Coordinates of N, CA, C and O in Angstrom, one line a residue:
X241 N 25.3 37.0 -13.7 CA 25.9 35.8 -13.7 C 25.5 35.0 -12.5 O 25.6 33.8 -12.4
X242 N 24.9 35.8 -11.5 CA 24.9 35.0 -10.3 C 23.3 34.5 -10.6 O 23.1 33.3 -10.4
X243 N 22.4 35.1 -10.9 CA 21.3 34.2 -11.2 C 21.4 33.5 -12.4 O 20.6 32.6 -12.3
X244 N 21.9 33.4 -13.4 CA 21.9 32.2 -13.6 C 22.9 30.9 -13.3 O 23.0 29.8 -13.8
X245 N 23.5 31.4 -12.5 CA 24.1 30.1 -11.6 C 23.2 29.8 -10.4 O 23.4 28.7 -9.9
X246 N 22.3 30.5 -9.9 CA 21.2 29.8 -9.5 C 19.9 29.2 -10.2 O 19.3 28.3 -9.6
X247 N 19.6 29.7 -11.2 CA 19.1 28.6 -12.4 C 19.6 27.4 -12.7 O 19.0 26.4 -13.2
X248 N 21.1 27.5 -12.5 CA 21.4 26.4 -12.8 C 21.6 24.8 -11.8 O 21.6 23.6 -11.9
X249 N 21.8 26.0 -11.0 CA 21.8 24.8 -9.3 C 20.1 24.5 -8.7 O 19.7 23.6 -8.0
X250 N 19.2 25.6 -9.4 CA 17.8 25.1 -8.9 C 17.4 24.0 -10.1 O 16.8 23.0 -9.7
X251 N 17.8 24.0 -11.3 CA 17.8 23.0 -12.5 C 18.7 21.7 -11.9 O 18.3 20.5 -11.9
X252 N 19.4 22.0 -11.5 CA 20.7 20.7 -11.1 C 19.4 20.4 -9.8 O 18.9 19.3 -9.8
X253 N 19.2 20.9 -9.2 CA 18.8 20.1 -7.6 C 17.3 19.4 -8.1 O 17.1 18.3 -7.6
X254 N 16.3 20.0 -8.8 CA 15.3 19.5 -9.5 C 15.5 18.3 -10.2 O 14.9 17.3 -9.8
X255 N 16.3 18.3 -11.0 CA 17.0 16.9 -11.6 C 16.9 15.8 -11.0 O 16.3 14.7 -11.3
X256 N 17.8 16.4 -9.6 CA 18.5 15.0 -8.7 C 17.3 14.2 -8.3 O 17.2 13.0 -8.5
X257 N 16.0 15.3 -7.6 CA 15.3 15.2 -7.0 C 14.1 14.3 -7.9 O 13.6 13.4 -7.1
X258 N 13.8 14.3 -9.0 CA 13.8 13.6 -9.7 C 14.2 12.3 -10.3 O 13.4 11.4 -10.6
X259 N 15.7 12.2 -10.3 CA 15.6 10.6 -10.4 C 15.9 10.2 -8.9 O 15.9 9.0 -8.7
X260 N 16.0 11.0 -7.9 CA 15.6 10.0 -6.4 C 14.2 9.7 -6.5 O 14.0 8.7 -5.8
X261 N 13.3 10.2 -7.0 CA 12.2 10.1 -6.9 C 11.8 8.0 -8.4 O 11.0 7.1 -8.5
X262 N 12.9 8.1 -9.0 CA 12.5 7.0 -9.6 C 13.3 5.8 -9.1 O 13.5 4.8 -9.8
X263 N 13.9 6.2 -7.9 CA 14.6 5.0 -7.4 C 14.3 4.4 -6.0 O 13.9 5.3 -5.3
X264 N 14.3 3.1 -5.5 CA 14.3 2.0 -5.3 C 13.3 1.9 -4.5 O 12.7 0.9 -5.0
X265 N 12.6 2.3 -3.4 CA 12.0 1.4 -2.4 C 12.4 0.1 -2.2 O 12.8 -0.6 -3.1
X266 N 12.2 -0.5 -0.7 CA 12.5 -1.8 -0.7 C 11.5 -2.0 0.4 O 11.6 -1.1 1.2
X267 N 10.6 -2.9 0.6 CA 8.9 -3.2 1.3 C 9.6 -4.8 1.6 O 9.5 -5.7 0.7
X268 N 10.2 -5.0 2.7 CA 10.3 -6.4 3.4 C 9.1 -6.7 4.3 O 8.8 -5.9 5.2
X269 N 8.4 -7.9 4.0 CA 7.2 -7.8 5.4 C 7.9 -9.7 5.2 O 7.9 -10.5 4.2
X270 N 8.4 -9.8 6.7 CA 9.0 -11.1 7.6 C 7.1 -11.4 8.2 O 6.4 -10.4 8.5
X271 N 6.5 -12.6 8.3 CA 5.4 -13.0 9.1 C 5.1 -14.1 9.6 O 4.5 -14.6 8.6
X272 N 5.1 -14.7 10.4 CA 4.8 -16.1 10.9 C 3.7 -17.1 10.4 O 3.8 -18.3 10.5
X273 N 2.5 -16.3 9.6 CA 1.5 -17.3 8.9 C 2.0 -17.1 7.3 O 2.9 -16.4 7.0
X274 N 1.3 -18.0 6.4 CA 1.3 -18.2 5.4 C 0.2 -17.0 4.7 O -1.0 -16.7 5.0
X275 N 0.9 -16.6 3.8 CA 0.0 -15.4 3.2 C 0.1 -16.0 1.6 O 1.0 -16.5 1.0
X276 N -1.5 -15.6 1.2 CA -1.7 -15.8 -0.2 C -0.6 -15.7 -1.2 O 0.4 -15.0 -1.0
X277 N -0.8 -16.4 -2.4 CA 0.7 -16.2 -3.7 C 1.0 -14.6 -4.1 O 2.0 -14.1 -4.4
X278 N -0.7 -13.7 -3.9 CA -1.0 -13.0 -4.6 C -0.5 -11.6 -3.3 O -0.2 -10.6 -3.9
X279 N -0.5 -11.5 -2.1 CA -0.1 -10.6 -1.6 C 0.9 -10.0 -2.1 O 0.8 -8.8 -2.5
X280 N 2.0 -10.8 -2.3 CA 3.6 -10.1 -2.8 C 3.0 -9.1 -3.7 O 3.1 -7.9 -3.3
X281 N 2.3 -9.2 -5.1 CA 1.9 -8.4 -5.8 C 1.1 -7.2 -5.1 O 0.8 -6.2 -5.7
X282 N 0.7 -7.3 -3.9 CA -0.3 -6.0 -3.5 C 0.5 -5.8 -2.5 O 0.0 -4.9 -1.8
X283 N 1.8 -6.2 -2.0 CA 2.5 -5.5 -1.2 C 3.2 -4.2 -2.3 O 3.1 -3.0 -2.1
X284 N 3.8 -4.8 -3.7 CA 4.3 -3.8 -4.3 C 3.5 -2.5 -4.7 O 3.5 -1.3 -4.5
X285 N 2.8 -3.4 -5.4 CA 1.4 -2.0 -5.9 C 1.0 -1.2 -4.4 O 0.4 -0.2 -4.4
X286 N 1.3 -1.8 -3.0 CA 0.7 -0.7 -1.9 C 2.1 0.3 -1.9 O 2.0 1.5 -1.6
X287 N 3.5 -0.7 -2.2 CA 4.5 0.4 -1.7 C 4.6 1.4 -2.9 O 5.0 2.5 -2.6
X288 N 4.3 1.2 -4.4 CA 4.5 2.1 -4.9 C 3.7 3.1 -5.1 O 4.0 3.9 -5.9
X289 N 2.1 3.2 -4.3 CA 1.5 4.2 -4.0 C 1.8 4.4 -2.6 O 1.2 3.4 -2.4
X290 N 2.0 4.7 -1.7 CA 2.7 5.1 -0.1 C 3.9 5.7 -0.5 O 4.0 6.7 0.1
X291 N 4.8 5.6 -1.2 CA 6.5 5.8 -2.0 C 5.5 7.1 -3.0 O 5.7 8.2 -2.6
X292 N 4.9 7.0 -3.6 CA 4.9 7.9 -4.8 C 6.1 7.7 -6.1 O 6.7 8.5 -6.9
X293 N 6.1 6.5 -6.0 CA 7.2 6.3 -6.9 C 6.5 5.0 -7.9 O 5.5 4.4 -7.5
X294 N 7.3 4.5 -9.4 CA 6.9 4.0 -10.2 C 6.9 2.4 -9.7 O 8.0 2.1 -9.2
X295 N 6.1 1.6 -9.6 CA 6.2 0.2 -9.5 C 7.4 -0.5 -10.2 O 7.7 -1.6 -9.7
X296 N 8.1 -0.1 -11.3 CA 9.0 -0.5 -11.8 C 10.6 -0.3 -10.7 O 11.8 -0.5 -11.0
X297 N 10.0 0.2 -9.4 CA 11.6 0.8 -8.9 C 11.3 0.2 -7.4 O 12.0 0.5 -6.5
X298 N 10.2 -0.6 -7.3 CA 9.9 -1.4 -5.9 C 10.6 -2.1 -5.9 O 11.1 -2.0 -7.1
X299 N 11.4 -3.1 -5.0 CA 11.6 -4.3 -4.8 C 10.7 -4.8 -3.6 O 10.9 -4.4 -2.5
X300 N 9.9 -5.6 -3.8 CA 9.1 -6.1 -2.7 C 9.5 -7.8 -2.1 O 9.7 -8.7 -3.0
X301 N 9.5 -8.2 -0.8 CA 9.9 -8.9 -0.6 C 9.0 -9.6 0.7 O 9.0 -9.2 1.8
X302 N 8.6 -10.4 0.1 CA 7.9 -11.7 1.5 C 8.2 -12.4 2.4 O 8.6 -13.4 1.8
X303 N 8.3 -12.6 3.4 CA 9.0 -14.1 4.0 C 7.7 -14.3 4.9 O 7.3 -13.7 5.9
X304 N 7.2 -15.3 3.9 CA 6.0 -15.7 5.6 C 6.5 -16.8 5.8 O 7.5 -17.2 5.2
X305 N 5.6 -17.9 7.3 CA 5.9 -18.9 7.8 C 7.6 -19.0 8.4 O 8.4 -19.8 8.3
X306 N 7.6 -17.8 9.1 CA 9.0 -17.9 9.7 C 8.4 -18.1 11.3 O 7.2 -18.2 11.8
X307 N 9.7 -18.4 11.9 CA 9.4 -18.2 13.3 C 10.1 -17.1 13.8 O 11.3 -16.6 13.9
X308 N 8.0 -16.6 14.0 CA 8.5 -14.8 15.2 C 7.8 -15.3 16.1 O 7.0 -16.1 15.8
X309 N 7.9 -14.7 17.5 CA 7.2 -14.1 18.5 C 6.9 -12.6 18.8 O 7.7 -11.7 19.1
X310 N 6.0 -12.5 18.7 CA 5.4 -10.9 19.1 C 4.7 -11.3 20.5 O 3.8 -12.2 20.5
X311 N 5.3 -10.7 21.8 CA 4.4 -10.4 23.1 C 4.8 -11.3 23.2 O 3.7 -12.0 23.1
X312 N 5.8 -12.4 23.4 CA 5.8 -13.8 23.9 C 4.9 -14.9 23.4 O 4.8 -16.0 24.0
X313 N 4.0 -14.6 22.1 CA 3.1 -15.7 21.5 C 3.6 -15.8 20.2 O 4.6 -15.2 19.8
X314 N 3.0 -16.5 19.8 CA 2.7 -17.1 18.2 C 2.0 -16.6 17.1 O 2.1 -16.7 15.9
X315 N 1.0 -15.9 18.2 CA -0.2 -15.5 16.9 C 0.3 -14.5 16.0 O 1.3 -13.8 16.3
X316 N -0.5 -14.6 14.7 CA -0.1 -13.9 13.6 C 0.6 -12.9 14.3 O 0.5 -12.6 15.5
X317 N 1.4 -12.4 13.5 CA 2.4 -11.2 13.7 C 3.0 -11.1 12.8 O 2.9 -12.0 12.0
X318 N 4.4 -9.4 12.4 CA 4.6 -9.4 10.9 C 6.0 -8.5 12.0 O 5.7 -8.1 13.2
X319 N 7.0 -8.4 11.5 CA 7.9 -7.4 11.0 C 8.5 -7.1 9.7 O 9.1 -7.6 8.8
X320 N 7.9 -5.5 10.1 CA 8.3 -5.0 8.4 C 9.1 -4.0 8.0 O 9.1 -3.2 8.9
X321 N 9.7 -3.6 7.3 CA 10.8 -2.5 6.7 C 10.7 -2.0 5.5 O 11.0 -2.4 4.4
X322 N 10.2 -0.7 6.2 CA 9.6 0.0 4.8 C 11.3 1.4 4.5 O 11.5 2.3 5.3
X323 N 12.1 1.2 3.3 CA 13.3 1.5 3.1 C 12.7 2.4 1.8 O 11.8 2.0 1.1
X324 N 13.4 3.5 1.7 CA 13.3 4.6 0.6 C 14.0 5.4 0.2 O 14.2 6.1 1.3
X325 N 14.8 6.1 -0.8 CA 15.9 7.6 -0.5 C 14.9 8.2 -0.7 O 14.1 7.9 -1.6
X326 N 14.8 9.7 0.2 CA 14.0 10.6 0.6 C 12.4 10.2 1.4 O 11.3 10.8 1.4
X327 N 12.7 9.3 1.9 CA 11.1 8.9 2.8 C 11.4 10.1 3.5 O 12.5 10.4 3.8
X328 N 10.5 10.7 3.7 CA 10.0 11.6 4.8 C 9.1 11.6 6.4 O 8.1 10.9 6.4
X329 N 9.4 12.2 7.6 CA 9.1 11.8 8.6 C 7.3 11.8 8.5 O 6.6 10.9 8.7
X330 N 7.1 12.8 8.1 CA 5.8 13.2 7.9 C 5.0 12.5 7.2 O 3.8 12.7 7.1
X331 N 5.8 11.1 6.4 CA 4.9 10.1 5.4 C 4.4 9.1 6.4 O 3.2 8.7 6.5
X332 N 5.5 8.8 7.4 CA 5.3 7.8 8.0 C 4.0 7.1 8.5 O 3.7 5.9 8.4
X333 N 2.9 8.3 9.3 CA 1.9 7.7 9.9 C 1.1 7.7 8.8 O 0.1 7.2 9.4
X334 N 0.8 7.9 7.3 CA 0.4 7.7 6.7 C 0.6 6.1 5.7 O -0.4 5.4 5.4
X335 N 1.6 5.8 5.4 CA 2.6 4.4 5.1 C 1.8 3.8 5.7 O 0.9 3.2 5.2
X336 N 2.1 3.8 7.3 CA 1.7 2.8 8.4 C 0.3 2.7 8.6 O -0.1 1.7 9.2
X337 N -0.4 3.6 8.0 CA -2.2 3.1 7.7 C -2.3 2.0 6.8 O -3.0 0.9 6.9
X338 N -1.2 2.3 5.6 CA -1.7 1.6 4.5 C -1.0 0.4 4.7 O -1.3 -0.6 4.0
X339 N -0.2 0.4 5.3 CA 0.5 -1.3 5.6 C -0.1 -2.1 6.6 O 0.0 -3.3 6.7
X340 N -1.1 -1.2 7.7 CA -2.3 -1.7 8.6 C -2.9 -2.4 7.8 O -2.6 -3.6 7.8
X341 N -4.0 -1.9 6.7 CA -4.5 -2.1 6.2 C -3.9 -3.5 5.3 O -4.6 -4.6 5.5
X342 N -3.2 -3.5 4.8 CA -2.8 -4.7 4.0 C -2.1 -5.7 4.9 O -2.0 -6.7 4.3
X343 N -1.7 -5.7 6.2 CA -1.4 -6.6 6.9 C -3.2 -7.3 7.6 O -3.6 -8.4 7.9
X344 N -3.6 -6.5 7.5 CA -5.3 -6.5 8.4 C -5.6 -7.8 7.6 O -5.7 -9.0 7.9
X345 N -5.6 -7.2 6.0 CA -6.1 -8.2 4.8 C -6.1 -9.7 4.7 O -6.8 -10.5 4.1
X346 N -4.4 -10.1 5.7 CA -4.4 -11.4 5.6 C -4.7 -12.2 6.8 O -4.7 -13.4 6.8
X347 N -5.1 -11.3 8.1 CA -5.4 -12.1 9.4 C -4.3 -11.3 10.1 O -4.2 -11.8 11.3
X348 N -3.3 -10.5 10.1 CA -2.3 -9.6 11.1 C -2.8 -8.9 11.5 O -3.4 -8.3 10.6
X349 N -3.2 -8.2 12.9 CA -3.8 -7.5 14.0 C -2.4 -6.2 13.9 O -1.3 -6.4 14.4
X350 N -2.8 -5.3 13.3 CA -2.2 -4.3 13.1 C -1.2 -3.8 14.6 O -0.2 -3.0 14.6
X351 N -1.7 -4.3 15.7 CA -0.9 -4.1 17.0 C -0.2 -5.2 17.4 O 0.1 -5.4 18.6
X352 N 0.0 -6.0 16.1 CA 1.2 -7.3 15.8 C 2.0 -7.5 15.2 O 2.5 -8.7 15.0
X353 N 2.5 -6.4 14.8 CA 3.6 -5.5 14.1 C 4.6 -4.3 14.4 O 4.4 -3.3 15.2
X354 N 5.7 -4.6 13.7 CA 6.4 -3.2 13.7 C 6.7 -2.6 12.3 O 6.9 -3.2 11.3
X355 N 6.7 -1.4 12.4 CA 7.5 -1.2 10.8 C 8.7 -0.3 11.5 O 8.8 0.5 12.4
X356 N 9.7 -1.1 10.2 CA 10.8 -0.2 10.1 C 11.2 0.9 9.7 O 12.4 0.7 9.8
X357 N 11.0 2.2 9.2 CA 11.2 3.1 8.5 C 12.8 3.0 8.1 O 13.4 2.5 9.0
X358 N 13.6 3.5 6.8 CA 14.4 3.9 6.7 C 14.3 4.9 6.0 O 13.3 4.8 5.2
X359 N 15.2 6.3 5.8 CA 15.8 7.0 4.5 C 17.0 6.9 4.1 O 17.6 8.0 4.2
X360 N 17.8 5.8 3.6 CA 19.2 6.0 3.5 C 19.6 6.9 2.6 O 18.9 7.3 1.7
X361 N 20.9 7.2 2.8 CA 21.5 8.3 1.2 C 21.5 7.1 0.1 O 21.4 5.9 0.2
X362 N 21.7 8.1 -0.8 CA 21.8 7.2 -2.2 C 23.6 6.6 -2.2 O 24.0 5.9 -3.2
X363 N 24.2 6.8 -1.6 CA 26.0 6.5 -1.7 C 25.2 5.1 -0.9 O 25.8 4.2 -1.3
X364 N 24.1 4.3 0.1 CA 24.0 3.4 0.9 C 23.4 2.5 0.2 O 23.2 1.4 0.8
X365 N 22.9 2.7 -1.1 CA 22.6 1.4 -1.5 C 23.0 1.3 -2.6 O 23.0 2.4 -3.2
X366 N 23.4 0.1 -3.5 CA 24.2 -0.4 -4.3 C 23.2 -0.7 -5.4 O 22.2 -1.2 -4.9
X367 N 23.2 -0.5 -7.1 CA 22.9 -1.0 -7.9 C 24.0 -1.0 -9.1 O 25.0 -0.3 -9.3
X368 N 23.3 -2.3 -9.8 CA 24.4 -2.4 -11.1 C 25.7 -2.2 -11.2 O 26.2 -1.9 -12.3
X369 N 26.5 -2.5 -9.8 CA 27.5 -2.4 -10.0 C 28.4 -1.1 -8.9 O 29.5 -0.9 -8.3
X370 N 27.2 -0.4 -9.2 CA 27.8 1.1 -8.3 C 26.9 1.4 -7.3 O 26.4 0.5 -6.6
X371 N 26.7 2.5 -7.1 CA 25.6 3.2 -6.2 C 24.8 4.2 -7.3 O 25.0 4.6 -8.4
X372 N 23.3 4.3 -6.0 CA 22.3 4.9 -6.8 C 23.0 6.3 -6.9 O 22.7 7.0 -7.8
X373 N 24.0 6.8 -5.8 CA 24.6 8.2 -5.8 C 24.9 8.5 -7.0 O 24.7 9.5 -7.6
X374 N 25.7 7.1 -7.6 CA 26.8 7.4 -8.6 C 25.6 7.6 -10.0 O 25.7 8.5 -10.9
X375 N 24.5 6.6 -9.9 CA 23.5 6.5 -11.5 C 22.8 8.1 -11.2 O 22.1 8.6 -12.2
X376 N 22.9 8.9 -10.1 CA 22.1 9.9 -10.6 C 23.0 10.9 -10.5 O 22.5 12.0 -10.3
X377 N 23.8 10.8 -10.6 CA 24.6 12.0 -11.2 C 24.6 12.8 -12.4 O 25.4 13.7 -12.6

């Protein structure tokens, strides 16, 4: 009885692990220049390979032409927030290549940025009414 009540909790935790894995990302890049129509779309397609997760479960989000200062100037610069349930520490300097990379793409000097990392629980962000805790139950 007792292994298969661990069959059934290694089945239950596989599960979970699973649909955290098909939920949300959120890729905010805030930047002071004007970036192409077409980034937004290669911000998502970057976060849902860096995530390992389905493009259907990104939310990606732009704000260029704001006013930032990075180092006391003006020149290009980006703050960004890269949010996930289960991001891992170990993903991080990897993410941060690829968001180099795609900030590089439109004129941002990769040492004109910050990224945000988060991992929130699934009870911290809200869909459809409830929480993602509550849809993967």
């Amino acid at each position: 009885q007792v292994k298969d009540h661990e069959f059934k909790l290694s089945y239950y935790n596989e599960y979970k692990s699973y649909l955290r894995s098909k939920s949300m990302p959120i890729f905010h890049i805030r930047t002071n220049i004007e970036v192409p129509d077409d980034f937004i779309a290669k911000a998502s397609k970057l976060a849902a390979t860096l995530s390992r997760k389905e493009e259907s479960r990104i939310l990606a989000l732009v704000d260029d032409k704001k006013k930032l200062l990075f180092g006391g100037t003006n020149e290009p610069a980006a703050m960004i927030t890269f949010k996930s349930i289960g991001l891992k520490v170990e993903d991080h300097i990897g993410i941060s290549k690829g968001i180099a990379d795609l900030i590089s793409s439109v004129g941002i000097s990769p040492d004109r940025a910050y990224i945000d990392f988060h991992s929130p629980k699934a009870t911290d962000i809200g869909k459809s009414g409830t929480t993602i805790a509550e849809l993967i139950k």
